[in-house]
PDB file of C-alpha atoms and ligand atoms in Angstrom:
ATOM      1  CA  UNK A   1       3.604   8.145  13.201  1.00 62.00           C
ATOM      2  CA  UNK A   2       2.377   6.306  10.133  1.00 71.00           C
ATOM      3  CA  UNK A   3      -1.335   6.555   9.346  1.00 76.00           C
ATOM      4  CA  UNK A   4      -1.744   2.768   9.276  1.00 71.00           C
ATOM      5  CA  UNK A   5      -0.134   2.544  12.726  1.00 79.00           C
ATOM      6  CA  UNK A   6      -2.525   5.147  14.132  1.00 85.00           C
ATOM      7  CA  UNK A   7      -5.537   3.350  12.669  1.00 83.00           C
ATOM      8  CA  UNK A   8      -4.416  -0.011  13.981  1.00 81.00           C
ATOM      9  CA  UNK A   9      -3.634   1.472  17.402  1.00 87.00           C
ATOM     10  CA  UNK A  10      -7.109   3.089  17.620  1.00 90.00           C
ATOM     11  CA  UNK A  11      -8.775  -0.154  16.509  1.00 86.00           C
ATOM     12  CA  UNK A  12      -6.885  -2.271  19.050  1.00 88.00           C
ATOM     13  CA  UNK A  13      -7.361   0.377  21.770  1.00 92.00           C
ATOM     14  CA  UNK A  14     -11.126   0.351  21.203  1.00 91.00           C
ATOM     15  CA  UNK A  15     -11.251  -3.452  21.309  1.00 89.00           C
ATOM     16  CA  UNK A  16      -9.440  -3.441  24.645  1.00 91.00           C
ATOM     17  CA  UNK A  17     -11.570  -0.645  26.168  1.00 92.00           C
ATOM     18  CA  UNK A  18     -14.922  -1.934  24.951  1.00 92.00           C
ATOM     19  CA  UNK A  19     -13.878  -5.500  25.745  1.00 88.00           C
ATOM     20  CA  UNK A  20     -13.145  -4.470  29.345  1.00 91.00           C
ATOM     21  CA  UNK A  21     -16.428  -2.513  29.445  1.00 91.00           C
ATOM     22  CA  UNK A  22     -18.583  -5.437  28.351  1.00 90.00           C
ATOM     23  CA  UNK A  23     -16.715  -7.789  30.668  1.00 87.00           C
ATOM     24  CA  UNK A  24     -17.118  -5.533  33.728  1.00 91.00           C
ATOM     25  CA  UNK A  25     -20.652  -4.234  33.024  1.00 90.00           C
ATOM     26  CA  UNK A  26     -22.416  -6.840  30.878  1.00 88.00           C
ATOM     27  CA  UNK A  27     -25.960  -6.007  29.732  1.00 88.00           C
ATOM     28  CA  UNK A  28     -26.868  -9.687  29.166  1.00 86.00           C
ATOM     29  CA  UNK A  29     -25.334 -12.927  30.400  1.00 85.00           C
ATOM     30  CA  UNK A  30     -23.604 -14.738  27.490  1.00 81.00           C
ATOM     31  CA  UNK A  31     -25.153 -18.086  26.411  1.00 82.00           C
ATOM     32  CA  UNK A  32     -21.990 -19.474  24.860  1.00 82.00           C
ATOM     33  CA  UNK A  33     -18.310 -19.571  25.657  1.00 84.00           C
ATOM     34  CA  UNK A  34     -16.828 -16.168  24.879  1.00 82.00           C
ATOM     35  CA  UNK A  35     -13.433 -17.717  24.097  1.00 84.00           C
ATOM     36  CA  UNK A  36     -14.876 -20.009  21.428  1.00 83.00           C
ATOM     37  CA  UNK A  37     -16.873 -17.220  19.780  1.00 84.00           C
ATOM     38  CA  UNK A  38     -13.909 -14.866  19.846  1.00 85.00           C
ATOM     39  CA  UNK A  39     -11.648 -17.409  18.175  1.00 82.00           C
ATOM     40  CA  UNK A  40     -14.223 -17.676  15.378  1.00 82.00           C
ATOM     41  CA  UNK A  41     -14.957 -13.974  15.089  1.00 83.00           C
ATOM     42  CA  UNK A  42     -11.376 -12.784  15.271  1.00 83.00           C
ATOM     43  CA  UNK A  43     -10.307 -15.718  13.116  1.00 78.00           C
ATOM     44  CA  UNK A  44     -12.663 -14.408  10.448  1.00 81.00           C
ATOM     45  CA  UNK A  45     -11.204 -10.911  10.471  1.00 79.00           C
ATOM     46  CA  UNK A  46      -7.713 -12.382  10.093  1.00 82.00           C
ATOM     47  CA  UNK A  47      -8.922 -14.582   7.233  1.00 77.00           C
ATOM     48  CA  UNK A  48     -10.633 -11.594   5.583  1.00 80.00           C
ATOM     49  CA  UNK A  49      -7.425  -9.586   5.777  1.00 80.00           C
ATOM     50  CA  UNK A  50      -5.468 -12.477   4.284  1.00 80.00           C
ATOM     51  CA  UNK A  51      -7.961 -12.757   1.429  1.00 76.00           C
ATOM     52  CA  UNK A  52      -7.735  -8.998   0.829  1.00 76.00           C
ATOM     53  CA  UNK A  53      -3.979  -9.316   0.767  1.00 73.00           C
ATOM     54  CA  UNK A  54      -4.258 -12.171  -1.676  1.00 71.00           C
ATOM     55  CA  UNK A  55      -6.539 -10.084  -3.908  1.00 73.00           C
ATOM     56  CA  UNK A  56      -4.123  -7.179  -3.906  1.00 73.00           C
ATOM     57  CA  UNK A  57      -1.127  -9.423  -4.304  1.00 72.00           C
ATOM     58  CA  UNK A  58      -2.479 -11.534  -7.151  1.00 76.00           C
ATOM     59  CA  UNK A  59      -5.711 -10.314  -8.758  1.00 81.00           C
ATOM     60  CA  UNK A  60      -4.440  -6.742  -9.111  1.00 86.00           C
ATOM     61  CA  UNK A  61      -1.187  -7.619 -10.938  1.00 88.00           C
ATOM     62  CA  UNK A  62      -3.070 -10.049 -13.203  1.00 89.00           C
ATOM     63  CA  UNK A  63      -5.644  -7.362 -14.038  1.00 90.00           C
ATOM     64  CA  UNK A  64      -2.846  -4.902 -14.726  1.00 92.00           C
ATOM     65  CA  UNK A  65      -1.046  -7.450 -16.943  1.00 93.00           C
ATOM     66  CA  UNK A  66      -4.235  -7.990 -18.982  1.00 92.00           C
ATOM     67  CA  UNK A  67      -4.868  -4.263 -19.190  1.00 93.00           C
ATOM     68  CA  UNK A  68      -1.365  -3.462 -20.451  1.00 93.00           C
ATOM     69  CA  UNK A  69      -1.758  -6.210 -23.045  1.00 92.00           C
ATOM     70  CA  UNK A  70      -5.019  -4.642 -24.297  1.00 93.00           C
ATOM     71  CA  UNK A  71      -3.358  -1.228 -24.397  1.00 93.00           C
ATOM     72  CA  UNK A  72      -0.244  -2.634 -26.100  1.00 92.00           C
ATOM     73  CA  UNK A  73       1.983  -1.279 -23.331  1.00 94.00           C
ATOM     74  CA  UNK A  74       5.382  -2.557 -22.298  1.00 94.00           C
ATOM     75  CA  UNK A  75       8.284  -4.376 -23.901  1.00 94.00           C
ATOM     76  CA  UNK A  76       6.787  -7.805 -24.505  1.00 93.00           C
ATOM     77  CA  UNK A  77       3.556  -6.399 -25.960  1.00 91.00           C
ATOM     78  CA  UNK A  78       5.637  -4.664 -28.616  1.00 94.00           C
ATOM     79  CA  UNK A  79       8.048  -7.366 -29.719  1.00 91.00           C
ATOM     80  CA  UNK A  80       6.969 -10.718 -31.070  1.00 88.00           C
ATOM     81  CA  UNK A  81       8.405 -13.631 -29.155  1.00 90.00           C
ATOM     82  CA  UNK A  82       6.898 -17.101 -28.728  1.00 92.00           C
ATOM     83  CA  UNK A  83       4.604 -16.920 -25.697  1.00 91.00           C
ATOM     84  CA  UNK A  84       6.489 -19.545 -23.577  1.00 94.00           C
ATOM     85  CA  UNK A  85       9.661 -17.462 -23.982  1.00 96.00           C
ATOM     86  CA  UNK A  86       7.837 -14.272 -22.989  1.00 96.00           C
ATOM     87  CA  UNK A  87       6.605 -16.044 -19.858  1.00 96.00           C
ATOM     88  CA  UNK A  88      10.062 -17.389 -18.945  1.00 97.00           C
ATOM     89  CA  UNK A  89      11.791 -14.038 -19.567  1.00 97.00           C
ATOM     90  CA  UNK A  90       9.139 -12.141 -17.602  1.00 97.00           C
ATOM     91  CA  UNK A  91       9.482 -14.451 -14.582  1.00 97.00           C
ATOM     92  CA  UNK A  92      13.293 -14.166 -14.668  1.00 97.00           C
ATOM     93  CA  UNK A  93      13.262 -10.370 -15.059  1.00 97.00           C
ATOM     94  CA  UNK A  94      10.674  -9.959 -12.268  1.00 96.00           C
ATOM     95  CA  UNK A  95      12.869 -12.108 -10.038  1.00 97.00           C
ATOM     96  CA  UNK A  96      15.901  -9.926 -10.795  1.00 97.00           C
ATOM     97  CA  UNK A  97      13.793  -6.887  -9.946  1.00 96.00           C
ATOM     98  CA  UNK A  98      12.774  -8.377  -6.571  1.00 96.00           C
ATOM     99  CA  UNK A  99      16.454  -9.048  -5.858  1.00 97.00           C
ATOM    100  CA  UNK A 100      17.320  -5.376  -6.496  1.00 98.00           C
ATOM    101  CA  UNK A 101      14.291  -4.134  -4.608  1.00 97.00           C
ATOM    102  CA  UNK A 102      15.401  -6.154  -1.576  1.00 97.00           C
ATOM    103  CA  UNK A 103      18.971  -4.874  -1.947  1.00 98.00           C
ATOM    104  CA  UNK A 104      17.779  -1.243  -2.172  1.00 98.00           C
ATOM    105  CA  UNK A 105      15.618  -1.768   0.941  1.00 97.00           C
ATOM    106  CA  UNK A 106      18.879  -2.585   2.721  1.00 97.00           C
ATOM    107  CA  UNK A 107      20.764   0.394   1.269  1.00 96.00           C
ATOM    108  CA  UNK A 108      18.420   3.362   1.723  1.00 96.00           C
ATOM    109  CA  UNK A 109      18.098   4.172   5.452  1.00 93.00           C
ATOM    110  CA  UNK A 110      14.368   5.011   5.437  1.00 93.00           C
ATOM    111  CA  UNK A 111      13.541   1.791   3.571  1.00 95.00           C
ATOM    112  CA  UNK A 112      15.897  -0.211   5.790  1.00 95.00           C
ATOM    113  CA  UNK A 113      13.912   0.947   8.818  1.00 93.00           C
ATOM    114  CA  UNK A 114      10.804  -0.616   7.312  1.00 93.00           C
ATOM    115  CA  UNK A 115      12.496  -3.770   6.100  1.00 95.00           C
ATOM    116  CA  UNK A 116      14.402  -4.203   9.368  1.00 94.00           C
ATOM    117  CA  UNK A 117      11.310  -5.528  11.136  1.00 91.00           C
ATOM    118  CA  UNK A 118      11.751  -8.642   8.966  1.00 94.00           C
ATOM    119  CA  UNK A 119      15.273  -8.873  10.400  1.00 94.00           C
ATOM    120  CA  UNK A 120      14.320  -8.213  14.028  1.00 92.00           C
ATOM    121  CA  UNK A 121      13.074 -11.805  14.278  1.00 93.00           C
ATOM    122  CA  UNK A 122      15.547 -13.545  16.613  1.00 91.00           C
ATOM    123  CA  UNK A 123      14.611 -16.963  15.301  1.00 91.00           C
ATOM    124  CA  UNK A 124      14.099 -18.162  11.823  1.00 89.00           C
ATOM    125  CA  UNK A 125      11.218 -20.302  10.615  1.00 91.00           C
ATOM    126  CA  UNK A 126       8.540 -20.204   7.934  1.00 88.00           C
ATOM    127  CA  UNK A 127       6.599 -17.568   9.899  1.00 89.00           C
ATOM    128  CA  UNK A 128       9.551 -15.163   9.392  1.00 91.00           C
ATOM    129  CA  UNK A 129       8.538 -15.152   5.721  1.00 91.00           C
ATOM    130  CA  UNK A 130       5.293 -13.382   6.675  1.00 86.00           C
ATOM    131  CA  UNK A 131       6.902 -10.721   8.833  1.00 90.00           C
ATOM    132  CA  UNK A 132       6.861  -7.511   6.787  1.00 90.00           C
ATOM    133  CA  UNK A 133       5.720  -3.998   7.553  1.00 89.00           C
ATOM    134  CA  UNK A 134       2.459  -3.142   5.717  1.00 84.00           C
ATOM    135  CA  UNK A 135       4.149  -0.123   4.107  1.00 89.00           C
ATOM    136  CA  UNK A 136       6.877  -2.387   2.694  1.00 92.00           C
ATOM    137  CA  UNK A 137       4.182  -4.725   1.319  1.00 86.00           C
ATOM    138  CA  UNK A 138       2.414  -1.736  -0.243  1.00 86.00           C
ATOM    139  CA  UNK A 139       5.630  -0.408  -1.817  1.00 92.00           C
ATOM    140  CA  UNK A 140       6.523  -3.850  -3.200  1.00 92.00           C
ATOM    141  CA  UNK A 141       3.091  -4.202  -4.794  1.00 88.00           C
ATOM    142  CA  UNK A 142       3.497  -0.762  -6.327  1.00 91.00           C
ATOM    143  CA  UNK A 143       6.981  -1.488  -7.728  1.00 95.00           C
ATOM    144  CA  UNK A 144       5.880  -4.872  -9.047  1.00 93.00           C
ATOM    145  CA  UNK A 145       2.849  -3.466 -10.841  1.00 93.00           C
ATOM    146  CA  UNK A 146       4.887  -0.713 -12.479  1.00 95.00           C
ATOM    147  CA  UNK A 147       7.375  -3.370 -13.602  1.00 96.00           C
ATOM    148  CA  UNK A 148       4.545  -5.502 -15.039  1.00 96.00           C
ATOM    149  CA  UNK A 149       3.370  -2.534 -17.142  1.00 96.00           C
ATOM    150  CA  UNK A 150       6.879  -1.609 -18.344  1.00 96.00           C
ATOM    151  CA  UNK A 151       7.677  -5.217 -19.173  1.00 96.00           C
ATOM    152  CA  UNK A 152       4.311  -6.015 -20.685  1.00 95.00           C
ATOM    153  CA  UNK A 153       4.498  -9.246 -18.675  1.00 95.00           C
ATOM    154  CA  UNK A 154       1.721 -11.693 -19.610  1.00 94.00           C
ATOM    155  CA  UNK A 155      -0.848 -12.585 -16.932  1.00 93.00           C
ATOM    156  CA  UNK A 156       0.373 -16.199 -16.900  1.00 94.00           C
ATOM    157  CA  UNK A 157       3.907 -15.027 -16.044  1.00 95.00           C
ATOM    158  CA  UNK A 158       2.535 -12.903 -13.212  1.00 93.00           C
ATOM    159  CA  UNK A 159       0.569 -15.853 -11.776  1.00 90.00           C
ATOM    160  CA  UNK A 160       3.578 -18.179 -12.005  1.00 92.00           C
ATOM    161  CA  UNK A 161       5.837 -15.546 -10.462  1.00 93.00           C
ATOM    162  CA  UNK A 162       3.488 -14.852  -7.516  1.00 89.00           C
ATOM    163  CA  UNK A 163       3.071 -18.546  -6.704  1.00 88.00           C
ATOM    164  CA  UNK A 164       6.811 -19.092  -7.028  1.00 91.00           C
ATOM    165  CA  UNK A 165       7.706 -16.087  -4.899  1.00 90.00           C
ATOM    166  CA  UNK A 166       5.260 -16.926  -2.098  1.00 87.00           C
ATOM    167  CA  UNK A 167       6.169 -20.616  -2.150  1.00 90.00           C
ATOM    168  CA  UNK A 168       9.911 -19.971  -2.246  1.00 93.00           C
ATOM    169  CA  UNK A 169       9.734 -17.353   0.517  1.00 93.00           C
ATOM    170  CA  UNK A 170       8.083 -19.930   2.811  1.00 91.00           C
ATOM    171  CA  UNK A 171      10.602 -22.591   1.776  1.00 93.00           C
ATOM    172  CA  UNK A 172      13.658 -20.310   2.235  1.00 94.00           C
ATOM    173  CA  UNK A 173      12.642 -19.318   5.729  1.00 93.00           C
ATOM    174  CA  UNK A 174      11.752 -22.866   6.826  1.00 93.00           C
ATOM    175  CA  UNK A 175      13.730 -24.215   9.746  1.00 93.00           C
ATOM    176  CA  UNK A 176      14.437 -27.435   7.852  1.00 92.00           C
ATOM    177  CA  UNK A 177      17.711 -29.330   7.803  1.00 92.00           C
ATOM    178  CA  UNK A 178      18.194 -30.310   4.181  1.00 93.00           C
ATOM    179  CA  UNK A 179      20.809 -32.967   3.402  1.00 95.00           C
ATOM    180  CA  UNK A 180      24.021 -31.119   2.448  1.00 95.00           C
ATOM    181  CA  UNK A 181      24.292 -32.602  -1.066  1.00 96.00           C
ATOM    182  CA  UNK A 182      20.685 -31.580  -1.779  1.00 96.00           C
ATOM    183  CA  UNK A 183      21.356 -28.029  -0.527  1.00 96.00           C
ATOM    184  CA  UNK A 184      24.453 -27.837  -2.716  1.00 96.00           C
ATOM    185  CA  UNK A 185      22.572 -29.098  -5.768  1.00 97.00           C
ATOM    186  CA  UNK A 186      19.559 -26.807  -5.293  1.00 97.00           C
ATOM    187  CA  UNK A 187      21.798 -23.787  -4.691  1.00 96.00           C
ATOM    188  CA  UNK A 188      23.190 -23.950  -8.201  1.00 96.00           C
ATOM    189  CA  UNK A 189      19.895 -22.447  -9.330  1.00 96.00           C
ATOM    190  CA  UNK A 190      17.644 -21.743  -6.365  1.00 96.00           C
ATOM    191  CA  UNK A 191      17.830 -20.088  -2.953  1.00 97.00           C
ATOM    192  CA  UNK A 192      17.806 -22.665  -0.125  1.00 96.00           C
ATOM    193  CA  UNK A 193      16.934 -22.202   3.579  1.00 95.00           C
ATOM    194  CA  UNK A 194      20.649 -22.287   4.523  1.00 96.00           C
ATOM    195  CA  UNK A 195      21.490 -19.690   1.896  1.00 97.00           C
ATOM    196  CA  UNK A 196      18.815 -17.223   3.020  1.00 97.00           C
ATOM    197  CA  UNK A 197      19.508 -17.924   6.716  1.00 96.00           C
ATOM    198  CA  UNK A 198      22.902 -16.222   6.225  1.00 97.00           C
ATOM    199  CA  UNK A 199      20.910 -13.085   5.312  1.00 97.00           C
ATOM    200  CA  UNK A 200      19.306 -13.103   8.787  1.00 96.00           C
ATOM    201  CA  UNK A 201      22.657 -13.040  10.610  1.00 97.00           C
ATOM    202  CA  UNK A 202      23.401 -10.235  13.096  1.00 96.00           C
ATOM    203  CA  UNK A 203      26.774  -9.708  11.343  1.00 96.00           C
ATOM    204  CA  UNK A 204      26.561  -6.782   8.915  1.00 95.00           C
ATOM    205  CA  UNK A 205      28.483  -8.466   6.120  1.00 96.00           C
ATOM    206  CA  UNK A 206      26.207 -11.495   6.193  1.00 97.00           C
ATOM    207  CA  UNK A 207      23.003  -9.503   6.754  1.00 97.00           C
ATOM    208  CA  UNK A 208      23.696  -7.414   3.662  1.00 97.00           C
ATOM    209  CA  UNK A 209      24.224 -10.424   1.419  1.00 98.00           C
ATOM    210  CA  UNK A 210      22.092 -13.181  -0.175  1.00 98.00           C
ATOM    211  CA  UNK A 211      19.213 -10.913  -1.216  1.00 98.00           C
ATOM    212  CA  UNK A 212      17.643 -13.382  -3.646  1.00 97.00           C
ATOM    213  CA  UNK A 213      14.346 -15.155  -2.977  1.00 94.00           C
ATOM    214  CA  UNK A 214      13.975 -17.503  -5.950  1.00 96.00           C
ATOM    215  CA  UNK A 215      17.000 -17.766  -8.227  1.00 97.00           C
ATOM    216  CA  UNK A 216      20.378 -17.924  -6.486  1.00 97.00           C
ATOM    217  CA  UNK A 217      22.178 -16.564  -9.553  1.00 97.00           C
ATOM    218  CA  UNK A 218      21.570 -12.855  -8.818  1.00 98.00           C
ATOM    219  CA  UNK A 219      23.679 -12.875  -5.659  1.00 98.00           C
ATOM    220  CA  UNK A 220      26.475 -14.587  -7.558  1.00 97.00           C
ATOM    221  CA  UNK A 221      26.242 -12.286 -10.605  1.00 97.00           C
ATOM    222  CA  UNK A 222      25.980  -9.075  -8.552  1.00 98.00           C
ATOM    223  CA  UNK A 223      28.637 -10.109  -5.964  1.00 97.00           C
ATOM    224  CA  UNK A 224      26.460 -10.294  -2.882  1.00 98.00           C
ATOM    225  CA  UNK A 225      26.818 -14.018  -2.276  1.00 98.00           C
ATOM    226  CA  UNK A 226      28.032 -15.353   1.072  1.00 97.00           C
ATOM    227  CA  UNK A 227      28.044 -19.152   1.039  1.00 96.00           C
ATOM    228  CA  UNK A 228      28.211 -19.886   4.785  1.00 95.00           C
ATOM    229  CA  UNK A 229      27.836 -17.943   8.042  1.00 97.00           C
ATOM    230  CA  UNK A 230      31.245 -17.345   9.698  1.00 96.00           C
ATOM    231  CA  UNK A 231      30.055 -18.901  12.974  1.00 96.00           C
ATOM    232  CA  UNK A 232      28.338 -21.873  11.345  1.00 95.00           C
ATOM    233  CA  UNK A 233      24.616 -22.563  11.018  1.00 94.00           C
ATOM    234  CA  UNK A 234      24.133 -23.690  14.628  1.00 93.00           C
ATOM    235  CA  UNK A 235      26.089 -20.936  16.392  1.00 94.00           C
ATOM    236  CA  UNK A 236      25.333 -17.952  14.156  1.00 95.00           C
ATOM    237  CA  UNK A 237      23.244 -15.257  15.834  1.00 94.00           C
ATOM    238  CA  UNK A 238      19.987 -14.373  14.107  1.00 95.00           C
ATOM    239  CA  UNK A 239      18.285 -10.979  14.307  1.00 94.00           C
ATOM    240  CA  UNK A 240      19.579  -7.436  14.682  1.00 93.00           C
ATOM    241  CA  UNK A 241      22.739  -6.502  16.606  1.00 92.00           C
ATOM    242  CA  UNK A 242      22.243  -4.843  20.014  1.00 89.00           C
ATOM    243  CA  UNK A 243      18.528  -5.561  20.035  1.00 89.00           C
ATOM    244  CA  UNK A 244      18.369  -7.662  23.235  1.00 89.00           C
ATOM    245  CA  UNK A 245      16.523  -4.955  25.160  1.00 89.00           C
ATOM    246  CA  UNK A 246      14.053  -4.219  22.385  1.00 90.00           C
ATOM    247  CA  UNK A 247      10.541  -5.729  22.355  1.00 89.00           C
ATOM    248  CA  UNK A 248      11.162  -7.285  18.956  1.00 88.00           C
ATOM    249  CA  UNK A 249       8.107  -9.508  19.180  1.00 86.00           C
ATOM    250  CA  UNK A 250       5.713  -6.743  20.164  1.00 84.00           C
ATOM    251  CA  UNK A 251       3.353  -6.245  17.254  1.00 79.00           C
ATOM    252  CA  UNK A 252       2.549  -2.586  17.944  1.00 82.00           C
ATOM    253  CA  UNK A 253       6.186  -1.705  18.623  1.00 87.00           C
ATOM    254  CA  UNK A 254       7.224  -3.277  15.330  1.00 87.00           C
ATOM    255  CA  UNK A 255       4.677  -1.225  13.406  1.00 85.00           C
ATOM    256  CA  UNK A 256       5.640   2.129  14.896  1.00 87.00           C
ATOM    257  CA  UNK A 257       8.471   2.530  17.392  1.00 82.00           C
ATOM    258  CA  UNK A 258      10.768   0.004  15.681  1.00 83.00           C
ATOM    259  CA  UNK A 259      11.040   2.417  12.760  1.00 87.00           C
ATOM    260  CA  UNK A 260      12.505   5.084  15.053  1.00 87.00           C
ATOM    261  CA  UNK A 261      15.329   2.892  16.356  1.00 82.00           C
ATOM    262  CA  UNK A 262      18.782   4.228  15.545  1.00 79.00           C
ATOM    263  CA  UNK A 263      20.405   2.400  12.702  1.00 69.00           C
ATOM    264  CA  UNK A 264      23.135   0.136  14.006  1.00 58.00           C
ATOM    265  CA  UNK A 265      25.392  -2.373  12.316  1.00 50.00           C
TER     266      UNK A 265
HETATM  267 ZN1  LIG B   1      16.593  -8.365   4.015  1.00 65.58          ZN
HETATM  268 ZN1  LIG B   2      14.167 -13.232   5.071  1.00 65.58          ZN
END
């Protein structure tokens, strides 16, 4: 089992055991509503974790970008280009990298096991955009930071890219019906909710297509573009094939046991 899974399991186990203990054998009678206090206290730990994630996801790459600039590391710190061009190129190259990273997570079985928990979601809305295994998040941060050093991407490019990636991931997973002409127009350049929804199909061909998150061009250039789901947007099945009996919304299962599931499709 993964170390993070064990730690989380121990933490949650202790909360349940001690919670039962203090409920069955209280030392003092509570003055306030337990439910209200727990919402606040647990809300804070969730917020703290989100802030920590934000720090790792944004402050760290920006620090690394500044550091590689000081050290004169990476492509763009060694060629002289006007700074707006460096920013635009860096954002585009980082986006291409994220496309390939996503594609490789589908191709290599051990990585697919991690990434599959994103695909186990049987519905599709903006919350699906947040559904990633912590190890996948860690690996993506690692890959991205190495890329920032090799590219010599300026801090401004990193900030723009992070905001774009997070914003577009939420947008792409949103359960919004966009007017067809708008979808068609946006798709020339950007990934739309309908385009990424195809990627969440239970059909293998559709699931292993449309890997892009920001620019739609990568799927077209690298021949992984599927324009529409074969069964249409209303009837298409979302999730993983043969997963009806699996507890795909069980948090603990997703972190550990889901990774052991045989690879189907
Ligand atoms: Zn995927
Ligand atoms: Zn997705």
